[in-house]
Amino acid sequence: MDKNTRKVRNEDINPCIEESSGSQKCLDAYNYDKSMCSAYFQRYKNCRKYWHNIMVQRRRDGVSPCMPTAAERQEMLAAIGGKPY
């Protein structure tokens, strides 16, 4: 596995692995007909947007690392009652 693939599949770096996998599985199931997977794409886009905003806010606040770890993200999501996207 090359470096970029490992980076994309690393839970501490990529908070949207589940949504990404869902999009890929949908594409595989529908023979890459993108029109059938728009809900999955939107969910992934919302996920990326949400965590990007968290990362920007943490950077502004001087919190390091900018992206929360997988464990921190689970705690954050539990505190708000699940995924907001």
PDB file of N, CA and C in Angstrom:
ATOM      1  N   MET A   1       0.844  -1.169   0.000  1.00  0.00           N
ATOM      2  CA  MET A   1       0.000   0.000   0.000  1.00  0.00           C
ATOM      3  C   MET A   1       0.895   1.239   0.000  1.00  0.00           C
ATOM      4  N   ASP A   2       0.629   2.168  -0.904  1.00  0.00           N
ATOM      5  CA  ASP A   2       1.486   3.344  -0.969  1.00  0.00           C
ATOM      6  C   ASP A   2       1.132   4.336   0.148  1.00  0.00           C
ATOM      7  N   LYS A   3       1.939   5.366   0.292  1.00  0.00           N
ATOM      8  CA  LYS A   3       1.823   6.308   1.398  1.00  0.00           C
ATOM      9  C   LYS A   3       0.479   7.045   1.389  1.00  0.00           C
ATOM     10  N   ASN A   4       0.024   7.482   0.221  1.00  0.00           N
ATOM     11  CA  ASN A   4      -1.238   8.210   0.140  1.00  0.00           C
ATOM     12  C   ASN A   4      -2.425   7.329   0.490  1.00  0.00           C
ATOM     13  N   THR A   5      -2.402   6.086   0.077  1.00  0.00           N
ATOM     14  CA  THR A   5      -3.492   5.164   0.394  1.00  0.00           C
ATOM     15  C   THR A   5      -3.557   4.923   1.893  1.00  0.00           C
ATOM     16  N   ARG A   6      -2.402   4.750   2.524  1.00  0.00           N
ATOM     17  CA  ARG A   6      -2.363   4.566   3.976  1.00  0.00           C
ATOM     18  C   ARG A   6      -2.907   5.802   4.684  1.00  0.00           C
ATOM     19  N   LYS A   7      -2.567   6.976   4.171  1.00  0.00           N
ATOM     20  CA  LYS A   7      -3.010   8.227   4.764  1.00  0.00           C
ATOM     21  C   LYS A   7      -4.536   8.358   4.682  1.00  0.00           C
ATOM     22  N   VAL A   8      -5.116   8.003   3.544  1.00  0.00           N
ATOM     23  CA  VAL A   8      -6.558   8.102   3.344  1.00  0.00           C
ATOM     24  C   VAL A   8      -7.294   7.105   4.232  1.00  0.00           C
ATOM     25  N   ARG A   9      -6.704   5.937   4.483  1.00  0.00           N
ATOM     26  CA  ARG A   9      -7.358   4.901   5.280  1.00  0.00           C
ATOM     27  C   ARG A   9      -7.037   4.998   6.771  1.00  0.00           C
ATOM     28  N   ASN A  10      -6.254   5.991   7.179  1.00  0.00           N
ATOM     29  CA  ASN A  10      -5.877   6.162   8.577  1.00  0.00           C
ATOM     30  C   ASN A  10      -6.994   6.913   9.312  1.00  0.00           C
ATOM     31  N   GLU A  11      -7.584   6.288  10.330  1.00  0.00           N
ATOM     32  CA  GLU A  11      -8.706   6.890  11.057  1.00  0.00           C
ATOM     33  C   GLU A  11      -8.331   8.177  11.775  1.00  0.00           C
ATOM     34  N   ASP A  12      -7.077   8.304  12.197  1.00  0.00           N
ATOM     35  CA  ASP A  12      -6.674   9.525  12.888  1.00  0.00           C
ATOM     36  C   ASP A  12      -6.520  10.702  11.932  1.00  0.00           C
ATOM     37  N   ILE A  13      -6.306  10.441  10.665  1.00  0.00           N
ATOM     38  CA  ILE A  13      -6.138  11.513   9.681  1.00  0.00           C
ATOM     39  C   ILE A  13      -7.434  11.799   8.938  1.00  0.00           C
ATOM     40  N   ASN A  14      -8.139  10.756   8.544  1.00  0.00           N
ATOM     41  CA  ASN A  14      -9.360  10.905   7.744  1.00  0.00           C
ATOM     42  C   ASN A  14     -10.590  10.573   8.590  1.00  0.00           C
ATOM     43  N   PRO A  15     -11.382  11.594   8.960  1.00  0.00           N
ATOM     44  CA  PRO A  15     -12.556  11.342   9.785  1.00  0.00           C
ATOM     45  C   PRO A  15     -13.755  10.783   9.010  1.00  0.00           C
ATOM     46  N   CYS A  16     -13.657  10.734   7.693  1.00  0.00           N
ATOM     47  CA  CYS A  16     -14.804  10.354   6.860  1.00  0.00           C
ATOM     48  C   CYS A  16     -14.590   9.035   6.120  1.00  0.00           C
ATOM     49  N   ILE A  17     -13.869   8.111   6.724  1.00  0.00           N
ATOM     50  CA  ILE A  17     -13.607   6.822   6.084  1.00  0.00           C
ATOM     51  C   ILE A  17     -14.909   6.073   5.829  1.00  0.00           C
ATOM     52  N   GLU A  18     -15.797   6.080   6.804  1.00  0.00           N
ATOM     53  CA  GLU A  18     -17.062   5.358   6.670  1.00  0.00           C
ATOM     54  C   GLU A  18     -17.888   5.898   5.495  1.00  0.00           C
ATOM     55  N   GLU A  19     -17.962   7.211   5.373  1.00  0.00           N
ATOM     56  CA  GLU A  19     -18.720   7.822   4.292  1.00  0.00           C
ATOM     57  C   GLU A  19     -18.052   7.579   2.940  1.00  0.00           C
ATOM     58  N   SER A  20     -16.721   7.611   2.928  1.00  0.00           N
ATOM     59  CA  SER A  20     -15.974   7.343   1.704  1.00  0.00           C
ATOM     60  C   SER A  20     -16.201   5.907   1.235  1.00  0.00           C
ATOM     61  N   SER A  21     -16.150   4.977   2.173  1.00  0.00           N
ATOM     62  CA  SER A  21     -16.374   3.573   1.834  1.00  0.00           C
ATOM     63  C   SER A  21     -17.795   3.352   1.323  1.00  0.00           C
ATOM     64  N   GLY A  22     -18.759   4.036   1.939  1.00  0.00           N
ATOM     65  CA  GLY A  22     -20.145   3.929   1.489  1.00  0.00           C
ATOM     66  C   GLY A  22     -20.315   4.398   0.063  1.00  0.00           C
ATOM     67  N   SER A  23     -19.673   5.507  -0.275  1.00  0.00           N
ATOM     68  CA  SER A  23     -19.732   6.025  -1.644  1.00  0.00           C
ATOM     69  C   SER A  23     -19.125   5.035  -2.629  1.00  0.00           C
ATOM     70  N   GLN A  24     -17.978   4.477  -2.254  1.00  0.00           N
ATOM     71  CA  GLN A  24     -17.303   3.531  -3.137  1.00  0.00           C
ATOM     72  C   GLN A  24     -18.128   2.265  -3.335  1.00  0.00           C
ATOM     73  N   LYS A  25     -18.716   1.757  -2.261  1.00  0.00           N
ATOM     74  CA  LYS A  25     -19.547   0.557  -2.359  1.00  0.00           C
ATOM     75  C   LYS A  25     -20.775   0.817  -3.218  1.00  0.00           C
ATOM     76  N   CYS A  26     -21.365   1.994  -3.092  1.00  0.00           N
ATOM     77  CA  CYS A  26     -22.525   2.347  -3.917  1.00  0.00           C
ATOM     78  C   CYS A  26     -22.135   2.379  -5.387  1.00  0.00           C
ATOM     79  N   LEU A  27     -21.007   2.996  -5.687  1.00  0.00           N
ATOM     80  CA  LEU A  27     -20.545   3.042  -7.077  1.00  0.00           C
ATOM     81  C   LEU A  27     -20.327   1.636  -7.622  1.00  0.00           C
ATOM     82  N   ASP A  28     -19.720   0.789  -6.809  1.00  0.00           N
ATOM     83  CA  ASP A  28     -19.494  -0.596  -7.232  1.00  0.00           C
ATOM     84  C   ASP A  28     -20.820  -1.314  -7.479  1.00  0.00           C
ATOM     85  N   ALA A  29     -21.790  -1.095  -6.597  1.00  0.00           N
ATOM     86  CA  ALA A  29     -23.077  -1.791  -6.701  1.00  0.00           C
ATOM     87  C   ALA A  29     -23.882  -1.348  -7.923  1.00  0.00           C
ATOM     88  N   TYR A  30     -23.767  -0.065  -8.271  1.00  0.00           N
ATOM     89  CA  TYR A  30     -24.562   0.470  -9.375  1.00  0.00           C
ATOM     90  C   TYR A  30     -23.736   0.694 -10.643  1.00  0.00           C
ATOM     91  N   ASN A  31     -22.659  -0.070 -10.767  1.00  0.00           N
ATOM     92  CA  ASN A  31     -21.839  -0.035 -11.974  1.00  0.00           C
ATOM     93  C   ASN A  31     -21.393   1.390 -12.327  1.00  0.00           C
ATOM     94  N   TYR A  32     -20.980   2.124 -11.306  1.00  0.00           N
ATOM     95  CA  TYR A  32     -20.441   3.475 -11.436  1.00  0.00           C
ATOM     96  C   TYR A  32     -21.426   4.470 -12.054  1.00  0.00           C
ATOM     97  N   ASP A  33     -22.723   4.260 -11.809  1.00  0.00           N
ATOM     98  CA  ASP A  33     -23.753   5.220 -12.196  1.00  0.00           C
ATOM     99  C   ASP A  33     -23.871   6.236 -11.060  1.00  0.00           C
ATOM    100  N   LYS A  34     -23.229   7.386 -11.231  1.00  0.00           N
ATOM    101  CA  LYS A  34     -23.136   8.377 -10.167  1.00  0.00           C
ATOM    102  C   LYS A  34     -24.497   8.922  -9.745  1.00  0.00           C
ATOM    103  N   SER A  35     -25.455   8.909 -10.639  1.00  0.00           N
ATOM    104  CA  SER A  35     -26.775   9.446 -10.301  1.00  0.00           C
ATOM    105  C   SER A  35     -27.463   8.613  -9.215  1.00  0.00           C
ATOM    106  N   MET A  36     -27.090   7.358  -9.085  1.00  0.00           N
ATOM    107  CA  MET A  36     -27.697   6.477  -8.085  1.00  0.00           C
ATOM    108  C   MET A  36     -27.081   6.659  -6.687  1.00  0.00           C
ATOM    109  N   CYS A  37     -25.981   7.378  -6.612  1.00  0.00           N
ATOM    110  CA  CYS A  37     -25.243   7.481  -5.352  1.00  0.00           C
ATOM    111  C   CYS A  37     -25.162   8.902  -4.803  1.00  0.00           C
ATOM    112  N   SER A  38     -26.012   9.778  -5.268  1.00  0.00           N
ATOM    113  CA  SER A  38     -25.903  11.182  -4.868  1.00  0.00           C
ATOM    114  C   SER A  38     -26.070  11.373  -3.358  1.00  0.00           C
ATOM    115  N   ALA A  39     -26.910  10.572  -2.706  1.00  0.00           N
ATOM    116  CA  ALA A  39     -27.074  10.693  -1.250  1.00  0.00           C
ATOM    117  C   ALA A  39     -25.769  10.350  -0.529  1.00  0.00           C
ATOM    118  N   TYR A  40     -25.063   9.333  -1.008  1.00  0.00           N
ATOM    119  CA  TYR A  40     -23.782   8.955  -0.408  1.00  0.00           C
ATOM    120  C   TYR A  40     -22.740  10.058  -0.615  1.00  0.00           C
ATOM    121  N   PHE A  41     -22.737  10.628  -1.815  1.00  0.00           N
ATOM    122  CA  PHE A  41     -21.784  11.708  -2.103  1.00  0.00           C
ATOM    123  C   PHE A  41     -22.062  12.913  -1.216  1.00  0.00           C
ATOM    124  N   GLN A  42     -23.333  13.246  -1.027  1.00  0.00           N
ATOM    125  CA  GLN A  42     -23.695  14.395  -0.201  1.00  0.00           C
ATOM    126  C   GLN A  42     -23.319  14.160   1.257  1.00  0.00           C
ATOM    127  N   ARG A  43     -23.509  12.946   1.718  1.00  0.00           N
ATOM    128  CA  ARG A  43     -23.134  12.614   3.093  1.00  0.00           C
ATOM    129  C   ARG A  43     -21.623  12.758   3.288  1.00  0.00           C
ATOM    130  N   TYR A  44     -20.842  12.292   2.305  1.00  0.00           N
ATOM    131  CA  TYR A  44     -19.384  12.425   2.378  1.00  0.00           C
ATOM    132  C   TYR A  44     -18.988  13.905   2.357  1.00  0.00           C
ATOM    133  N   LYS A  45     -19.613  14.668   1.479  1.00  0.00           N
ATOM    134  CA  LYS A  45     -19.301  16.091   1.368  1.00  0.00           C
ATOM    135  C   LYS A  45     -19.623  16.815   2.682  1.00  0.00           C
ATOM    136  N   ASN A  46     -20.762  16.492   3.287  1.00  0.00           N
ATOM    137  CA  ASN A  46     -21.138  17.108   4.558  1.00  0.00           C
ATOM    138  C   ASN A  46     -20.169  16.717   5.670  1.00  0.00           C
ATOM    139  N   CYS A  47     -19.720  15.471   5.648  1.00  0.00           N
ATOM    140  CA  CYS A  47     -18.751  15.001   6.631  1.00  0.00           C
ATOM    141  C   CYS A  47     -17.452  15.793   6.515  1.00  0.00           C
ATOM    142  N   ARG A  48     -16.942  15.891   5.311  1.00  0.00           N
ATOM    143  CA  ARG A  48     -15.682  16.629   5.092  1.00  0.00           C
ATOM    144  C   ARG A  48     -15.818  18.094   5.518  1.00  0.00           C
ATOM    145  N   LYS A  49     -16.944  18.697   5.185  1.00  0.00           N
ATOM    146  CA  LYS A  49     -17.185  20.098   5.530  1.00  0.00           C
ATOM    147  C   LYS A  49     -17.229  20.281   7.051  1.00  0.00           C
ATOM    148  N   TYR A  50     -17.940  19.386   7.728  1.00  0.00           N
ATOM    149  CA  TYR A  50     -18.058  19.470   9.179  1.00  0.00           C
ATOM    150  C   TYR A  50     -16.685  19.378   9.849  1.00  0.00           C
ATOM    151  N   TRP A  51     -15.917  18.346   9.492  1.00  0.00           N
ATOM    152  CA  TRP A  51     -14.621  18.163  10.145  1.00  0.00           C
ATOM    153  C   TRP A  51     -13.607  19.215   9.715  1.00  0.00           C
ATOM    154  N   HIS A  52     -13.744  19.741   8.520  1.00  0.00           N
ATOM    155  CA  HIS A  52     -12.859  20.831   8.091  1.00  0.00           C
ATOM    156  C   HIS A  52     -13.100  22.057   8.975  1.00  0.00           C
ATOM    157  N   ASN A  53     -14.370  22.364   9.242  1.00  0.00           N
ATOM    158  CA  ASN A  53     -14.684  23.505  10.113  1.00  0.00           C
ATOM    159  C   ASN A  53     -14.143  23.295  11.521  1.00  0.00           C
ATOM    160  N   ILE A  54     -14.233  22.070  12.027  1.00  0.00           N
ATOM    161  CA  ILE A  54     -13.663  21.753  13.350  1.00  0.00           C
ATOM    162  C   ILE A  54     -12.150  21.972  13.327  1.00  0.00           C
ATOM    163  N   MET A  55     -11.512  21.502  12.264  1.00  0.00           N
ATOM    164  CA  MET A  55     -10.062  21.630  12.148  1.00  0.00           C
ATOM    165  C   MET A  55      -9.639  23.105  12.088  1.00  0.00           C
ATOM    166  N   VAL A  56     -10.363  23.911  11.320  1.00  0.00           N
ATOM    167  CA  VAL A  56     -10.046  25.334  11.206  1.00  0.00           C
ATOM    168  C   VAL A  56     -10.210  26.017  12.565  1.00  0.00           C
ATOM    169  N   GLN A  57     -11.279  25.701  13.272  1.00  0.00           N
ATOM    170  CA  GLN A  57     -11.527  26.307  14.582  1.00  0.00           C
ATOM    171  C   GLN A  57     -10.440  25.917  15.577  1.00  0.00           C
ATOM    172  N   ARG A  58     -10.041  24.653  15.580  1.00  0.00           N
ATOM    173  CA  ARG A  58      -8.966  24.217  16.482  1.00  0.00           C
ATOM    174  C   ARG A  58      -7.654  24.914  16.146  1.00  0.00           C
ATOM    175  N   ARG A  59      -7.382  25.101  14.862  1.00  0.00           N
ATOM    176  CA  ARG A  59      -6.167  25.798  14.460  1.00  0.00           C
ATOM    177  C   ARG A  59      -6.201  27.239  14.967  1.00  0.00           C
ATOM    178  N   ARG A  60      -7.363  27.903  14.838  1.00  0.00           N
ATOM    179  CA  ARG A  60      -7.509  29.282  15.325  1.00  0.00           C
ATOM    180  C   ARG A  60      -7.309  29.361  16.837  1.00  0.00           C
ATOM    181  N   ASP A  61      -7.801  28.355  17.540  1.00  0.00           N
ATOM    182  CA  ASP A  61      -7.707  28.323  18.997  1.00  0.00           C
ATOM    183  C   ASP A  61      -6.332  27.870  19.495  1.00  0.00           C
ATOM    184  N   GLY A  62      -5.463  27.467  18.584  1.00  0.00           N
ATOM    185  CA  GLY A  62      -4.121  27.034  18.953  1.00  0.00           C
ATOM    186  C   GLY A  62      -4.068  25.624  19.507  1.00  0.00           C
ATOM    187  N   VAL A  63      -5.083  24.811  19.219  1.00  0.00           N
ATOM    188  CA  VAL A  63      -5.117  23.432  19.690  1.00  0.00           C
ATOM    189  C   VAL A  63      -4.354  22.548  18.708  1.00  0.00           C
ATOM    190  N   SER A  64      -3.528  21.676  19.256  1.00  0.00           N
ATOM    191  CA  SER A  64      -2.766  20.774  18.409  1.00  0.00           C
ATOM    192  C   SER A  64      -3.020  19.349  18.858  1.00  0.00           C
ATOM    193  N   PRO A  65      -3.223  18.436  17.972  1.00  0.00           N
ATOM    194  CA  PRO A  65      -3.250  18.554  16.514  1.00  0.00           C
ATOM    195  C   PRO A  65      -4.554  19.208  16.046  1.00  0.00           C
ATOM    196  N   CYS A  66      -4.487  19.764  14.857  1.00  0.00           N
ATOM    197  CA  CYS A  66      -5.654  20.469  14.319  1.00  0.00           C
ATOM    198  C   CYS A  66      -6.840  19.525  14.128  1.00  0.00           C
ATOM    199  N   MET A  67      -6.579  18.340  13.627  1.00  0.00           N
ATOM    200  CA  MET A  67      -7.634  17.346  13.456  1.00  0.00           C
ATOM    201  C   MET A  67      -7.680  16.474  14.703  1.00  0.00           C
ATOM    202  N   PRO A  68      -8.838  16.400  15.366  1.00  0.00           N
ATOM    203  CA  PRO A  68      -8.932  15.540  16.556  1.00  0.00           C
ATOM    204  C   PRO A  68      -8.637  14.086  16.204  1.00  0.00           C
ATOM    205  N   THR A  69      -8.105  13.351  17.162  1.00  0.00           N
ATOM    206  CA  THR A  69      -7.849  11.929  16.936  1.00  0.00           C
ATOM    207  C   THR A  69      -9.181  11.193  16.826  1.00  0.00           C
ATOM    208  N   ALA A  70      -9.127   9.955  16.388  1.00  0.00           N
ATOM    209  CA  ALA A  70     -10.344   9.157  16.232  1.00  0.00           C
ATOM    210  C   ALA A  70     -11.100   9.042  17.558  1.00  0.00           C
ATOM    211  N   ALA A  71     -10.376   8.863  18.646  1.00  0.00           N
ATOM    212  CA  ALA A  71     -11.015   8.748  19.961  1.00  0.00           C
ATOM    213  C   ALA A  71     -11.692  10.061  20.356  1.00  0.00           C
ATOM    214  N   GLU A  72     -11.009  11.171  20.116  1.00  0.00           N
ATOM    215  CA  GLU A  72     -11.599  12.479  20.418  1.00  0.00           C
ATOM    216  C   GLU A  72     -12.844  12.729  19.582  1.00  0.00           C
ATOM    217  N   ARG A  73     -12.791  12.339  18.324  1.00  0.00           N
ATOM    218  CA  ARG A  73     -13.952  12.536  17.444  1.00  0.00           C
ATOM    219  C   ARG A  73     -15.148  11.730  17.926  1.00  0.00           C
ATOM    220  N   GLN A  74     -14.907  10.499  18.394  1.00  0.00           N
ATOM    221  CA  GLN A  74     -15.990   9.682  18.926  1.00  0.00           C
ATOM    222  C   GLN A  74     -16.621  10.350  20.151  1.00  0.00           C
ATOM    223  N   GLU A  75     -15.797  10.906  21.019  1.00  0.00           N
ATOM    224  CA  GLU A  75     -16.306  11.608  22.198  1.00  0.00           C
ATOM    225  C   GLU A  75     -17.117  12.835  21.796  1.00  0.00           C
ATOM    226  N   MET A  76     -16.626  13.575  20.810  1.00  0.00           N
ATOM    227  CA  MET A  76     -17.329  14.773  20.340  1.00  0.00           C
ATOM    228  C   MET A  76     -18.688  14.406  19.757  1.00  0.00           C
ATOM    229  N   LEU A  77     -18.722  13.357  18.948  1.00  0.00           N
ATOM    230  CA  LEU A  77     -19.978  12.937  18.331  1.00  0.00           C
ATOM    231  C   LEU A  77     -20.955  12.414  19.380  1.00  0.00           C
ATOM    232  N   ALA A  78     -20.448  11.709  20.378  1.00  0.00           N
ATOM    233  CA  ALA A  78     -21.312  11.197  21.448  1.00  0.00           C
ATOM    234  C   ALA A  78     -21.908  12.358  22.254  1.00  0.00           C
ATOM    235  N   ALA A  79     -21.112  13.403  22.446  1.00  0.00           N
ATOM    236  CA  ALA A  79     -21.582  14.552  23.216  1.00  0.00           C
ATOM    237  C   ALA A  79     -22.717  15.307  22.510  1.00  0.00           C
ATOM    238  N   ILE A  80     -22.710  15.291  21.195  1.00  0.00           N
ATOM    239  CA  ILE A  80     -23.772  15.992  20.462  1.00  0.00           C
ATOM    240  C   ILE A  80     -24.892  15.044  20.014  1.00  0.00           C
ATOM    241  N   GLY A  81     -24.772  13.790  20.382  1.00  0.00           N
ATOM    242  CA  GLY A  81     -25.842  12.841  20.097  1.00  0.00           C
ATOM    243  C   GLY A  81     -25.774  12.165  18.741  1.00  0.00           C
ATOM    244  N   GLY A  82     -24.600  12.055  18.171  1.00  0.00           N
ATOM    245  CA  GLY A  82     -24.439  11.379  16.892  1.00  0.00           C
ATOM    246  C   GLY A  82     -23.904  12.307  15.820  1.00  0.00           C
ATOM    247  N   LYS A  83     -23.856  11.795  14.616  1.00  0.00           N
ATOM    248  CA  LYS A  83     -23.301  12.579  13.508  1.00  0.00           C
ATOM    249  C   LYS A  83     -24.267  13.680  13.087  1.00  0.00           C
ATOM    250  N   PRO A  84     -23.776  14.899  12.960  1.00  0.00           N
ATOM    251  CA  PRO A  84     -24.641  16.017  12.549  1.00  0.00           C
ATOM    252  C   PRO A  84     -24.802  16.117  11.036  1.00  0.00           C
ATOM    253  N   TYR A  85     -24.227  15.200  10.308  1.00  0.00           N
ATOM    254  CA  TYR A  85     -24.294  15.261   8.841  1.00  0.00           C
ATOM    255  C   TYR A  85     -24.949  14.045   8.274  1.00  0.00           C
TER     256      TYR A  85
END
